[in-house]
XYZ file of C-alpha atoms in Angstrom:
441
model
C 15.767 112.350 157.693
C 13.421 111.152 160.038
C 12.805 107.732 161.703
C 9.915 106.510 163.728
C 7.045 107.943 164.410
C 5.244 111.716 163.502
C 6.786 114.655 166.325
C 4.030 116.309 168.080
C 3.122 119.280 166.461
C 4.403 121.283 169.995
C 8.639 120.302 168.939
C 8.029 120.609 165.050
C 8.995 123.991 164.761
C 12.126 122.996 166.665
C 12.558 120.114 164.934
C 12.594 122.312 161.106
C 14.814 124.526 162.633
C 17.514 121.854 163.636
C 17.154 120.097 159.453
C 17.297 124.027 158.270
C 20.812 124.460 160.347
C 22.124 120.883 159.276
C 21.267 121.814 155.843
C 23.318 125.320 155.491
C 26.346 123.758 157.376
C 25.135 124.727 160.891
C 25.275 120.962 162.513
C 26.756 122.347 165.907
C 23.374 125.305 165.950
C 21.289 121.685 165.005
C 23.067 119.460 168.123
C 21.930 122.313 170.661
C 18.566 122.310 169.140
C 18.668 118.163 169.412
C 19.381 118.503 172.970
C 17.272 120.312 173.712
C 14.439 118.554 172.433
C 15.634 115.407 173.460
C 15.523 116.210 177.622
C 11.829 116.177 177.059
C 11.875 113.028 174.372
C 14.831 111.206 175.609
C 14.063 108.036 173.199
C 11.867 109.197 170.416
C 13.676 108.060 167.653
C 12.457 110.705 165.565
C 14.531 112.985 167.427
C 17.544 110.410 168.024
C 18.041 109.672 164.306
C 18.836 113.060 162.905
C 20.600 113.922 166.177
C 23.404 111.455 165.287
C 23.611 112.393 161.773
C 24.347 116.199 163.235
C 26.578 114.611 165.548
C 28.352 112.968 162.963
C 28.779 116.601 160.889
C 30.006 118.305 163.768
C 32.921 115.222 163.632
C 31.673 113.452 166.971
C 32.035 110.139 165.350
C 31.853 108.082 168.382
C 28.664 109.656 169.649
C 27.117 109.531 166.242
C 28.267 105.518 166.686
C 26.231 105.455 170.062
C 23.317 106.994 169.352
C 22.591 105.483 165.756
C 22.981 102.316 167.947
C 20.437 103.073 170.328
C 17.781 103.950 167.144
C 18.727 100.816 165.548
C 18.219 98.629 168.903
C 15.229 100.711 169.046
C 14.101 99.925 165.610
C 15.558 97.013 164.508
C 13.878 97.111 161.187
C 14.968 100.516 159.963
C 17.008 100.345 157.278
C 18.272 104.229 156.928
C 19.376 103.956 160.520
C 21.200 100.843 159.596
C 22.567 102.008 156.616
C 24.226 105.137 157.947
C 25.404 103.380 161.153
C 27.367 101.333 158.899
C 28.537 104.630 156.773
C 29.547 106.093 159.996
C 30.954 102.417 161.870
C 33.135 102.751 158.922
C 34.566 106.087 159.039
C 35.305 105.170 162.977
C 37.514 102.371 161.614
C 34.746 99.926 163.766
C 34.870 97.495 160.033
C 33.058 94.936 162.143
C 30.391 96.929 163.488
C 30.044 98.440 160.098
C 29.735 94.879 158.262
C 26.874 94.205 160.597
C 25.223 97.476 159.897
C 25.430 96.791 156.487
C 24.735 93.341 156.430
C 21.220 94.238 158.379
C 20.386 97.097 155.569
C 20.448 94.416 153.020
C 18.307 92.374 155.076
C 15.910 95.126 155.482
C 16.370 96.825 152.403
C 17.295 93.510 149.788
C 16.472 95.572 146.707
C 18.501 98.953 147.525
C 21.812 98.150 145.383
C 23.638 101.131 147.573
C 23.473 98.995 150.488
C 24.946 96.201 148.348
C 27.779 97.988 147.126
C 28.745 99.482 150.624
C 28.863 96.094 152.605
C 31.418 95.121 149.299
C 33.255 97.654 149.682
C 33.322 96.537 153.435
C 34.049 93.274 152.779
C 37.000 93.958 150.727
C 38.354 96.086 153.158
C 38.562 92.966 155.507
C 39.957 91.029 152.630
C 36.638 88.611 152.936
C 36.683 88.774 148.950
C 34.210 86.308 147.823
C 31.722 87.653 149.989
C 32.609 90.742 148.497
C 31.933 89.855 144.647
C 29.070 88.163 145.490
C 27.592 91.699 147.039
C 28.798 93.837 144.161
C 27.349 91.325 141.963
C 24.152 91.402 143.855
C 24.196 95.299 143.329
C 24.701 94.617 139.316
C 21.546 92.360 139.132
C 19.570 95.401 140.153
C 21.251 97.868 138.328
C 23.547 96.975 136.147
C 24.078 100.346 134.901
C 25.784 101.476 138.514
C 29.100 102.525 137.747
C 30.399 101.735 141.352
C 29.038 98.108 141.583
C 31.174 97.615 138.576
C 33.995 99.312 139.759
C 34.086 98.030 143.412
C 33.940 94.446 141.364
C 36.808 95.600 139.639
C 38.886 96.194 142.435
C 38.129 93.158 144.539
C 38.470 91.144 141.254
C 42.345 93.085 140.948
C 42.836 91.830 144.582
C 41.800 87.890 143.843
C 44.269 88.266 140.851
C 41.568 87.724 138.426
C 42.972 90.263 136.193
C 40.876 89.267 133.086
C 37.411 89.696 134.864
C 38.858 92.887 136.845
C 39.703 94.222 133.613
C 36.289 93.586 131.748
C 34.692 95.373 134.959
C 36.825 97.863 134.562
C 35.573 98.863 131.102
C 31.941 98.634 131.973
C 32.432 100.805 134.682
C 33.880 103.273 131.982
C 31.577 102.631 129.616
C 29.288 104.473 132.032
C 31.497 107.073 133.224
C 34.507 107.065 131.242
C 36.060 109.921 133.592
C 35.582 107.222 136.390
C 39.329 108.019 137.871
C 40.206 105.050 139.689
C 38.416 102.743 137.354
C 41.021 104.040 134.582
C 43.778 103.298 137.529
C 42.373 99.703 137.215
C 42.199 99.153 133.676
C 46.115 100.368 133.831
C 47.342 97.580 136.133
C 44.941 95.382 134.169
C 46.529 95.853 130.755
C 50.360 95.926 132.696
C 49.160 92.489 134.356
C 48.338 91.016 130.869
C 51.725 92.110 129.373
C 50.682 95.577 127.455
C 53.212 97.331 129.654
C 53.288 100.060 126.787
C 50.119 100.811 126.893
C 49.557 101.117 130.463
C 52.217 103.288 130.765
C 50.911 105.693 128.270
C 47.576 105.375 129.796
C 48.645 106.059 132.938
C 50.585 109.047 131.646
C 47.598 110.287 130.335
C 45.778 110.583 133.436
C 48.195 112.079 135.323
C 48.021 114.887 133.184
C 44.033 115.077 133.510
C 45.051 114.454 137.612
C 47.745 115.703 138.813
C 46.870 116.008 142.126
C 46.171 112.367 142.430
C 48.285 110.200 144.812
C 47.225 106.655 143.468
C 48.152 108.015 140.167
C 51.593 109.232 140.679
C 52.027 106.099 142.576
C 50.892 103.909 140.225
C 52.830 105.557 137.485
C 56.188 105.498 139.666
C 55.837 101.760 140.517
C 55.124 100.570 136.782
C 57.752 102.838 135.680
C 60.015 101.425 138.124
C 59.533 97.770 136.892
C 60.539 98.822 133.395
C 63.474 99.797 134.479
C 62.741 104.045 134.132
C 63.404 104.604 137.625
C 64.241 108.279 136.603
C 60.730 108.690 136.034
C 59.644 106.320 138.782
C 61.389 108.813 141.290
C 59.383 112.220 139.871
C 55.913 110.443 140.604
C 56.937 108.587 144.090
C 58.373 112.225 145.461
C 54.871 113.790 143.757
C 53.136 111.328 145.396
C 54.757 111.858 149.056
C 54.317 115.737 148.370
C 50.409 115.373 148.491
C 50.311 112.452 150.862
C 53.188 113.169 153.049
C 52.363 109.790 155.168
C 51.863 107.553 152.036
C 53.261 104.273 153.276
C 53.239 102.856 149.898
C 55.184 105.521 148.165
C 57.699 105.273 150.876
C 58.027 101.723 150.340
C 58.433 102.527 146.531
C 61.317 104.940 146.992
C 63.005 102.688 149.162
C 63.370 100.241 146.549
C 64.364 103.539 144.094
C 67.064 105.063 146.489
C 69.614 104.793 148.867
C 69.015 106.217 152.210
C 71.471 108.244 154.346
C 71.022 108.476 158.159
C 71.387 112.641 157.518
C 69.393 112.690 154.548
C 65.548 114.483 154.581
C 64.106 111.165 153.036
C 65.165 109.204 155.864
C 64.138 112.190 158.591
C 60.656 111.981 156.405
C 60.228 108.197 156.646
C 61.356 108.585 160.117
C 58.556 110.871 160.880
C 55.886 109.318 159.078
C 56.423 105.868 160.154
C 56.508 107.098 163.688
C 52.476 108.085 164.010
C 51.547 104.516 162.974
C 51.682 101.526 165.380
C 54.633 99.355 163.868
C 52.522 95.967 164.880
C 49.630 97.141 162.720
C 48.308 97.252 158.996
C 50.940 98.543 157.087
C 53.820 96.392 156.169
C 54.889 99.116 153.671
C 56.415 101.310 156.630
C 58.401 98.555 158.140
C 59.776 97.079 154.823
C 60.422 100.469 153.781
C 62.413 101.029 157.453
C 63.978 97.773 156.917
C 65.566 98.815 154.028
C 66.754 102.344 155.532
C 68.480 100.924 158.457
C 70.239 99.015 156.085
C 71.575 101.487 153.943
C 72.652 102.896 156.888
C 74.549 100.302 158.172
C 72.307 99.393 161.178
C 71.074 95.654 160.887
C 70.219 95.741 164.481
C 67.445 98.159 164.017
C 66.907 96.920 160.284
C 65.618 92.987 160.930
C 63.137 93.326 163.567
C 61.350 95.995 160.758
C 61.724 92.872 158.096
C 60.331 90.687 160.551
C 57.251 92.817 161.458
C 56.936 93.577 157.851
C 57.016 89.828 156.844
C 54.197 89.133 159.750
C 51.581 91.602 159.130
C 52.551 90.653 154.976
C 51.768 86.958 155.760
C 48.127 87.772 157.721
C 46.928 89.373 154.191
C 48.523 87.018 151.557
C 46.064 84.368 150.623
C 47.912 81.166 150.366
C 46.745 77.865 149.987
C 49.502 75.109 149.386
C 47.124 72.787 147.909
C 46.061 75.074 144.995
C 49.537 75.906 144.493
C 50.274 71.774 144.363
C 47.465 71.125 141.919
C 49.360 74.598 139.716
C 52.395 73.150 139.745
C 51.209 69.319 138.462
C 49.326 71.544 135.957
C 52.217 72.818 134.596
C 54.045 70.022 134.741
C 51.059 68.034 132.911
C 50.629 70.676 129.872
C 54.826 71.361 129.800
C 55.744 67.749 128.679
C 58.426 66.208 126.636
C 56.317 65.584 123.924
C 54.858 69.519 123.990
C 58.558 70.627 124.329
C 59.928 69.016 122.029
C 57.278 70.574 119.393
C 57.778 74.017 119.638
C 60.187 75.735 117.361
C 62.937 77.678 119.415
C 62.706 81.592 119.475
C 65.600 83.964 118.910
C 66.568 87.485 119.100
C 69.453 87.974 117.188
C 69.945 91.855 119.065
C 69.679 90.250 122.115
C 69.884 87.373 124.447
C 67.536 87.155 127.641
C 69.215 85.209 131.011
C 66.619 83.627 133.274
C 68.427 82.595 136.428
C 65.990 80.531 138.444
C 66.290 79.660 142.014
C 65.320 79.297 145.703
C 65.570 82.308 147.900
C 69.416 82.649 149.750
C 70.510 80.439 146.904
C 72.557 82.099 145.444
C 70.953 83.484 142.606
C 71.729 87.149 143.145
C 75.841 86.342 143.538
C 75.073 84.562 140.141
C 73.706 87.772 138.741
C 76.189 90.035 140.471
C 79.151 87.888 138.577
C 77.282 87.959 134.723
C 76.419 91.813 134.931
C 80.182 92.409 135.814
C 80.776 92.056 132.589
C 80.572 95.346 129.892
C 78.018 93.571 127.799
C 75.195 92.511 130.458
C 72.934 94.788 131.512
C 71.404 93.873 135.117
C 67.821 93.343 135.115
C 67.054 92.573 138.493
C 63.544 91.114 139.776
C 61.442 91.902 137.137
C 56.971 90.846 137.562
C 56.325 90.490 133.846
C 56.045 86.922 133.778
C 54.758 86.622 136.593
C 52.105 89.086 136.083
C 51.585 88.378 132.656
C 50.411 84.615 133.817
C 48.469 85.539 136.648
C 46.266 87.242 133.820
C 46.011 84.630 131.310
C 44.561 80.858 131.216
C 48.339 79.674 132.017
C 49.360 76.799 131.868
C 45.907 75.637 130.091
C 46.362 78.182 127.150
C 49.968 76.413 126.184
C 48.152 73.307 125.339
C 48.432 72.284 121.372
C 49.168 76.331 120.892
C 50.538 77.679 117.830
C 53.999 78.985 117.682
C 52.355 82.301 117.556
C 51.676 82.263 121.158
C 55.105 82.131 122.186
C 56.265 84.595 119.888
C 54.160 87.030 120.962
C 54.955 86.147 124.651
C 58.488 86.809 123.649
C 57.353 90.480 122.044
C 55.860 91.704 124.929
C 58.297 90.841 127.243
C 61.145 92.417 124.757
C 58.476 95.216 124.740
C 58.120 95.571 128.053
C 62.106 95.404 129.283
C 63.215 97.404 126.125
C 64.248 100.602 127.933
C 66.374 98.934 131.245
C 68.317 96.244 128.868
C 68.702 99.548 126.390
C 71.205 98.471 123.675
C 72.896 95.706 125.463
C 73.318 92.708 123.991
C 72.653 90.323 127.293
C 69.856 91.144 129.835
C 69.095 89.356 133.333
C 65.751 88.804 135.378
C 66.535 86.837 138.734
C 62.378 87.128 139.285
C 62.187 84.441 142.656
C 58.323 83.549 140.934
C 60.117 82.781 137.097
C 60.583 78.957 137.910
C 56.820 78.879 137.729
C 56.475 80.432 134.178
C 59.975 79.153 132.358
């Protein structure tokens, strides 16, 4: 706990006195004794250092901020008052100040793999993700048995859409610990990303049963169920998740795309409310798609598009785009998908059922297109549906496709039939109007 140099013997006493409150859960007994101590030693840092970690206990964030500041300027080369100025920065939602905290612990401390794995996890948070994996990975060359290193590389992987790497970290991590919660969370998107819908669902039901206080878990299980068409299901785990999170952006987004809302309905009261603490120009985008979509029900597209709008702005600053890799993706596929490879493979049919792609710009049309097939007794309406989608952002597509056996396909066609088998039921003609499908059919 300390930091700089020994206390005279004459404030020791004092000094044991304030640790001995801080450690029984007395921090407010410890900041009087800090005080105290401090009129008479305004900037000994031995004094200042443990004074803003009280500080911090009793929930004074912002002081604990300024006076962890004031040690570090003091000591520039002290890595524990770094380190926890960064801890703290972070809770204070100051992610730059934290970043620079953290970034000056490594610096100072270059073999501590905690300080590694907290400037990640700080990195991520500001979506600066290859600075991030190169810190977790940092952390794994000096212990590669840390169970967080691994996971925080599985999430940030997740994030890059790397889902074969996120998923490998995923199982190291539970390899270590295999109750690691949100590492299991991972390795469930990571097997629904590479097209084993099945068994991420059952995994997933699994550990809401071991959890069921979780909210990422109930969410998780709503939104997967809701893409395979169970939106039954879906509907139990979003309203679980809202009844432990009651300001859960994301599960209100969710059941917005599960329900319709009525202007005198408690949902839309709820969303109402929980939307309203949050500044509408900020992070989440899930609150004002989620409004969007109310105001429509309703009937109100005055109120409804300038949600969309602020939505589709603060969606835009966190998607990572770059037209020029997307270019060089699309010659790809249009280099490995040739006339001489498609005229090769050996056509696939389902003789219970028939599969209709419709492909298509946005506002083109494509969901009139859909709305006149379903109309009919015998096609079941599929909607926008990730699989493919997903399923090639986690293998080598196009690259795998090259010279590949029939086998490939087949089981392509297996998992997807796997994967949509409960929402096209027994029907004998199933849609997906998926916008992203042009890239993968």
């Amino acid at each position: 706990m300390r930091a700089g140099s020994a206390l005279p013997s004459n404030i020791d006493a004092a000094y044991q006195q304030a640790i001995a409150a801080m450690e029984i859960g007395e921090p407010e007994r410890a900041v009087k004794i800090f005080k105290g101590l401090l009129t008479q030693n305004r900037n000994d840092t031995s004094l200042l250092f443990p004074y803003a970690i009280a500080l911090y206990q009793t929930g004074s964030i912002k002081a604990a901020v300024k006076k962890l500041k004031l040690v570090f300027r003091k000591e520039p080369k002290n890595g524990d008052a770094a380190y926890n100025l960064g801890l703290i920065a972070q809770e204070a939602g100051d992610l730059k100040l934290a970043e620079k905290a953290f970034l000056r612990a490594v610096t100072i401390m270059p073999s501590n793999p905690q300080c590694h794995i907290m400037l990640g996890n700080i990195l991520a948070e500001q979506e600066k993700l290859n600075a991030s994996i190169e810190a977790f990975n940092k952390a794994l060359l000096l212990d590669n048995r840390n169970v967080e290193a691994w996971y925080g590389l599985a999430m940030v992987m997740r994030k890059t859409g790397d889902i074969a790497n996120a998923h490998k970290a995923a199982i190291e991590a539970l390899n270590i610990n295999p109750s690691h919660v949100d590492a299991r969370i991972i390795l469930a998107a990571a097997l629904h990303h590479t097209g084993e819908t099945v068994q991420a669902l059952e995994h997933l039901q699994k550990l809401v049963v071991a959890e069921p206080d979780n909210v990422t878990v109930h969410l998780d299980l709503g939104n997967l169920a809701m893409n395979v068409g169970d939106n039954e299901t879906a509907l139990v785990h979003v309203r679980r998740a809202l009844e432990l999170q009651h300001d859960c952006a994301g599960a209100y987004y969710t059941l917005s795309r599960l329900i319709r809302f009525k202007q005198d309905s408690s949902d839309f009261r709820d969303l109402e409310a929980a939307a309203s603490q949050y500044d509408p120009d900020g992070e989440s985008f899930f609150y004002n798609y989620a409004l969007f979509k109310a105001y429509q029900d309703i009937g109100d597209n005055d109120k409804a598009f300038p949600y969309l709008h602020r939505g589709s702005v603060q969606k835009r600053k966190i998607v990572s785009y770059d037209a020029k890799r997307h270019t060089e993706k699309v010659d790809q596929i249009i280099s490995v998908f040739d006339q001489e490879l498609l005229a090769s493979v050996n056509p696939i049919s389902n003789p219970e059922k028939t599969f209709i792609f419709i492909l298509g710009m946005p506002r083109s049309g494509t969901t009139l297109t859909e709305q006149i097939l379903t109309s009919h007794s015998q096609v079941t309406h599929g909607g926008e549906l990730p699989f493919l989608s997903e399923y090639a952002a986690g293998s080598n597509y196009p690259e795998a496709y090259k010279n590949a056996p029939d086998a490939l396909y087949l089981e392509v066609a297996n998992l997807y039939t796997a994967a949509t088998a409960k929402k096209s039921g027994d029907s004998p003609f199933f849609t997906d109007k998926a916008p992203g499908n042009f890239m993968n059919i």
